[in-house]
Amino acid sequence: MGAATSGGYAAWFSSGVVDVVLVLNDARNIVLQDREELSGVIHLNPDDSGNFVLTRESPATLSLSSTKIVEVEFQGLIQGHQEEPARCLGEVTLPLHHIAKQCAGSLYQVWLPLQPVSALSQEDDHIAHFDKAMVKAAKDPRKPMVCISLYAGSIPQ
């Protein structure tokens, strides 16, 4: 199911703002309509309209602090048809401070189920949401899921 590296707080993640790479490795059990492609819109705060896009072909490199909570809203998007709104498929939430403490700051090909888009506001809610998602992926592998990796931008690919 992938690996969440354990073993203490990630030293590379404790020094203010760092470059972080987020990769969409794979997806399963996601039903796309004709000509739709899977893409993720990355939200770095609740008011953010999503300036970063994540696809299988293009990882996202972000400059972030470990206190950020990253929400990736996955959508079914028809390329070249901006007049048609993208269809929301669900989201994954990545509380970076928690990932830094529990997973040494890195996720390697971790499967996370898509959750309905939430309006969580407290960090503890995001942490509980993430922890439940990690367990749900193993409990019901038939759910729509994405496989992601998250690591320091200074690590070679």
mmCIF file of C-alpha atoms in Angstrom:
data_model
loop_
_atom_site.group_PDB
_atom_site.id
_atom_site.type_symbol
_atom_site.label_atom_id
_atom_site.label_comp_id
_atom_site.label_asym_id
_atom_site.label_seq_id
_atom_site.Cartn_x
_atom_site.Cartn_y
_atom_site.Cartn_z
ATOM 1 C CA MET A 1 0.000 0.000 0.000
ATOM 2 C CA GLY A 2 3.014 2.305 -0.012
ATOM 3 C CA ALA A 3 5.158 3.573 2.781
ATOM 4 C CA ALA A 4 4.926 6.405 5.199
ATOM 5 C CA THR A 5 8.473 6.711 6.458
ATOM 6 C CA SER A 6 8.601 6.630 10.232
ATOM 7 C CA GLY A 7 11.273 7.540 12.700
ATOM 8 C CA GLY A 8 10.815 10.999 14.131
ATOM 9 C CA TYR A 9 10.484 14.549 12.978
ATOM 10 C CA ALA A 10 11.866 15.370 9.541
ATOM 11 C CA ALA A 11 14.856 17.668 10.061
ATOM 12 C CA TRP A 12 14.618 18.947 6.487
ATOM 13 C CA PHE A 13 11.059 20.072 7.206
ATOM 14 C CA SER A 14 11.795 22.086 10.338
ATOM 15 C CA SER A 15 13.755 24.927 8.751
ATOM 16 C CA GLY A 16 11.114 27.447 7.767
ATOM 17 C CA VAL A 17 9.981 27.334 4.144
ATOM 18 C CA VAL A 18 11.220 24.415 2.035
ATOM 19 C CA ASP A 19 10.525 23.046 -1.429
ATOM 20 C CA VAL A 20 8.224 20.047 -1.344
ATOM 21 C CA VAL A 21 7.395 17.784 -4.292
ATOM 22 C CA LEU A 22 3.931 16.244 -4.526
ATOM 23 C CA VAL A 23 3.497 13.427 -7.059
ATOM 24 C CA LEU A 24 0.316 11.764 -8.296
ATOM 25 C CA ASN A 25 1.581 8.236 -8.975
ATOM 26 C CA ASP A 26 -1.653 6.458 -9.800
ATOM 27 C CA ALA A 27 -5.399 6.319 -9.246
ATOM 28 C CA ARG A 28 -7.904 3.507 -9.040
ATOM 29 C CA ASN A 29 -11.650 2.998 -8.897
ATOM 30 C CA ILE A 30 -12.246 6.522 -10.178
ATOM 31 C CA VAL A 31 -14.864 6.650 -12.903
ATOM 32 C CA LEU A 32 -14.011 9.292 -15.476
ATOM 33 C CA GLN A 33 -16.436 10.335 -18.165
ATOM 34 C CA ASP A 34 -15.627 10.439 -21.875
ATOM 35 C CA ARG A 35 -12.491 12.553 -22.560
ATOM 36 C CA GLU A 36 -12.041 13.456 -18.881
ATOM 37 C CA GLU A 37 -8.600 13.382 -17.323
ATOM 38 C CA LEU A 38 -7.786 13.260 -13.639
ATOM 39 C CA SER A 39 -6.191 16.374 -12.196
ATOM 40 C CA GLY A 40 -5.708 17.738 -8.708
ATOM 41 C CA VAL A 41 -6.084 21.376 -7.749
ATOM 42 C CA ILE A 42 -3.873 22.172 -4.769
ATOM 43 C CA HIS A 43 -5.287 24.498 -2.119
ATOM 44 C CA LEU A 44 -2.841 25.892 0.428
ATOM 45 C CA ASN A 45 -5.421 27.770 2.491
ATOM 46 C CA PRO A 46 -9.241 27.967 2.585
ATOM 47 C CA ASP A 47 -9.390 31.163 0.488
ATOM 48 C CA ASP A 48 -7.000 29.813 -2.159
ATOM 49 C CA SER A 49 -8.558 29.252 -5.564
ATOM 50 C CA GLY A 50 -5.909 26.668 -6.421
ATOM 51 C CA ASN A 51 -2.859 28.025 -8.205
ATOM 52 C CA PHE A 52 -1.138 24.654 -8.544
ATOM 53 C CA VAL A 53 -2.313 21.684 -10.588
ATOM 54 C CA LEU A 54 -1.205 18.102 -10.093
ATOM 55 C CA THR A 55 -1.464 15.435 -12.807
ATOM 56 C CA ARG A 56 0.186 12.074 -13.381
ATOM 57 C CA GLU A 57 2.466 13.705 -15.933
ATOM 58 C CA SER A 58 3.384 16.775 -13.910
ATOM 59 C CA PRO A 59 4.294 16.696 -10.215
ATOM 60 C CA ALA A 60 3.897 19.900 -8.237
ATOM 61 C CA THR A 61 6.808 21.638 -6.515
ATOM 62 C CA LEU A 62 5.646 23.918 -3.725
ATOM 63 C CA SER A 63 7.489 26.181 -1.291
ATOM 64 C CA LEU A 64 5.852 25.462 2.060
ATOM 65 C CA SER A 65 6.360 25.511 5.797
ATOM 66 C CA SER A 66 5.579 22.422 7.850
ATOM 67 C CA THR A 67 2.621 24.229 9.403
ATOM 68 C CA LYS A 68 0.664 24.216 6.141
ATOM 69 C CA ILE A 69 -2.296 21.979 5.502
ATOM 70 C CA VAL A 70 -2.472 21.056 1.842
ATOM 71 C CA GLU A 71 -5.789 20.049 0.335
ATOM 72 C CA VAL A 72 -5.793 18.472 -3.108
ATOM 73 C CA GLU A 73 -9.186 18.550 -4.808
ATOM 74 C CA PHE A 74 -9.304 15.939 -7.554
ATOM 75 C CA GLN A 75 -11.375 16.726 -10.604
ATOM 76 C CA GLY A 76 -12.411 15.179 -13.864
ATOM 77 C CA LEU A 77 -11.311 17.767 -16.412
ATOM 78 C CA ILE A 78 -11.775 17.831 -20.166
ATOM 79 C CA GLN A 79 -8.620 19.415 -21.592
ATOM 80 C CA GLY A 80 -9.211 22.399 -23.874
ATOM 81 C CA HIS A 81 -12.798 22.905 -22.697
ATOM 82 C CA GLN A 82 -12.563 25.653 -20.090
ATOM 83 C CA GLU A 83 -16.221 26.569 -20.668
ATOM 84 C CA GLU A 84 -17.214 23.247 -19.107
ATOM 85 C CA PRO A 85 -16.717 23.215 -15.332
ATOM 86 C CA ALA A 86 -14.509 20.480 -13.930
ATOM 87 C CA ARG A 87 -16.334 17.699 -12.109
ATOM 88 C CA CYS A 88 -15.283 17.377 -8.447
ATOM 89 C CA LEU A 89 -14.355 13.788 -7.559
ATOM 90 C CA GLY A 90 -13.178 14.297 -3.958
ATOM 91 C CA GLU A 91 -10.132 15.445 -2.043
ATOM 92 C CA VAL A 92 -7.218 14.353 0.092
ATOM 93 C CA THR A 93 -5.900 16.400 2.998
ATOM 94 C CA LEU A 94 -2.205 16.507 3.890
ATOM 95 C CA PRO A 95 -1.436 18.087 7.296
ATOM 96 C CA LEU A 96 2.283 18.668 6.776
ATOM 97 C CA HIS A 97 3.216 19.171 10.436
ATOM 98 C CA HIS A 98 1.640 15.806 11.282
ATOM 99 C CA ILE A 99 3.326 14.129 8.299
ATOM 100 C CA ALA A 100 6.641 15.641 9.410
ATOM 101 C CA LYS A 101 6.224 14.169 12.912
ATOM 102 C CA GLN A 102 4.632 10.815 12.134
ATOM 103 C CA CYS A 103 6.126 9.979 8.734
ATOM 104 C CA ALA A 104 9.496 11.785 8.869
ATOM 105 C CA GLY A 105 8.133 14.261 6.333
ATOM 106 C CA SER A 106 7.832 11.840 3.427
ATOM 107 C CA LEU A 107 5.145 9.696 1.881
ATOM 108 C CA TYR A 108 6.170 7.140 -0.729
ATOM 109 C CA GLN A 109 3.405 5.815 -2.974
ATOM 110 C CA VAL A 110 0.738 6.005 -0.287
ATOM 111 C CA TRP A 111 -2.841 5.205 -1.262
ATOM 112 C CA LEU A 112 -5.421 7.630 0.126
ATOM 113 C CA PRO A 113 -9.167 7.389 -0.512
ATOM 114 C CA LEU A 114 -10.915 10.392 -1.994
ATOM 115 C CA GLN A 115 -13.089 12.096 0.605
ATOM 116 C CA PRO A 116 -15.952 14.522 0.026
ATOM 117 C CA VAL A 117 -14.718 18.124 -0.070
ATOM 118 C CA SER A 118 -14.808 19.271 3.537
ATOM 119 C CA ALA A 119 -14.952 22.537 5.376
ATOM 120 C CA LEU A 120 -12.585 21.545 8.184
ATOM 121 C CA SER A 121 -11.010 24.460 9.987
ATOM 122 C CA GLN A 122 -9.047 23.080 12.951
ATOM 123 C CA GLU A 123 -5.649 21.412 12.523
ATOM 124 C CA ASP A 124 -6.742 18.544 14.793
ATOM 125 C CA ASP A 125 -9.677 17.871 12.453
ATOM 126 C CA HIS A 126 -7.305 17.677 9.480
ATOM 127 C CA ILE A 127 -5.010 15.306 11.369
ATOM 128 C CA ALA A 128 -7.891 13.013 12.315
ATOM 129 C CA HIS A 129 -9.134 13.164 8.709
ATOM 130 C CA PHE A 130 -5.675 12.145 7.390
ATOM 131 C CA ASP A 131 -5.223 9.332 9.933
ATOM 132 C CA LYS A 132 -8.665 7.907 9.113
ATOM 133 C CA ALA A 133 -7.864 8.063 5.395
ATOM 134 C CA MET A 134 -4.680 6.047 5.947
ATOM 135 C CA VAL A 135 -6.715 3.317 7.677
ATOM 136 C CA LYS A 136 -9.617 3.405 5.203
ATOM 137 C CA ALA A 137 -7.321 2.702 2.272
ATOM 138 C CA ALA A 138 -6.438 -0.684 3.733
ATOM 139 C CA LYS A 139 -9.976 -1.478 4.934
ATOM 140 C CA ASP A 140 -11.758 -0.981 1.625
ATOM 141 C CA PRO A 141 -9.500 -1.051 -1.441
ATOM 142 C CA ARG A 142 -12.563 -0.729 -3.712
ATOM 143 C CA LYS A 143 -13.059 2.936 -2.845
ATOM 144 C CA PRO A 144 -11.858 5.637 -5.262
ATOM 145 C CA MET A 145 -8.216 6.291 -4.327
ATOM 146 C CA VAL A 146 -5.124 8.146 -5.405
ATOM 147 C CA CYS A 147 -1.545 7.079 -4.843
ATOM 148 C CA ILE A 148 0.663 10.013 -3.898
ATOM 149 C CA SER A 149 4.230 10.687 -2.868
ATOM 150 C CA LEU A 150 5.463 13.696 -0.926
ATOM 151 C CA TYR A 151 9.138 14.446 -0.347
ATOM 152 C CA ALA A 152 11.733 17.186 -0.018
ATOM 153 C CA GLY A 153 12.500 19.032 -3.223
ATOM 154 C CA SER A 154 16.188 18.587 -2.507
ATOM 155 C CA ILE A 155 15.916 14.801 -2.888
ATOM 156 C CA PRO A 156 16.757 13.715 -6.455
ATOM 157 C CA GLN A 157 13.967 11.968 -8.340
#
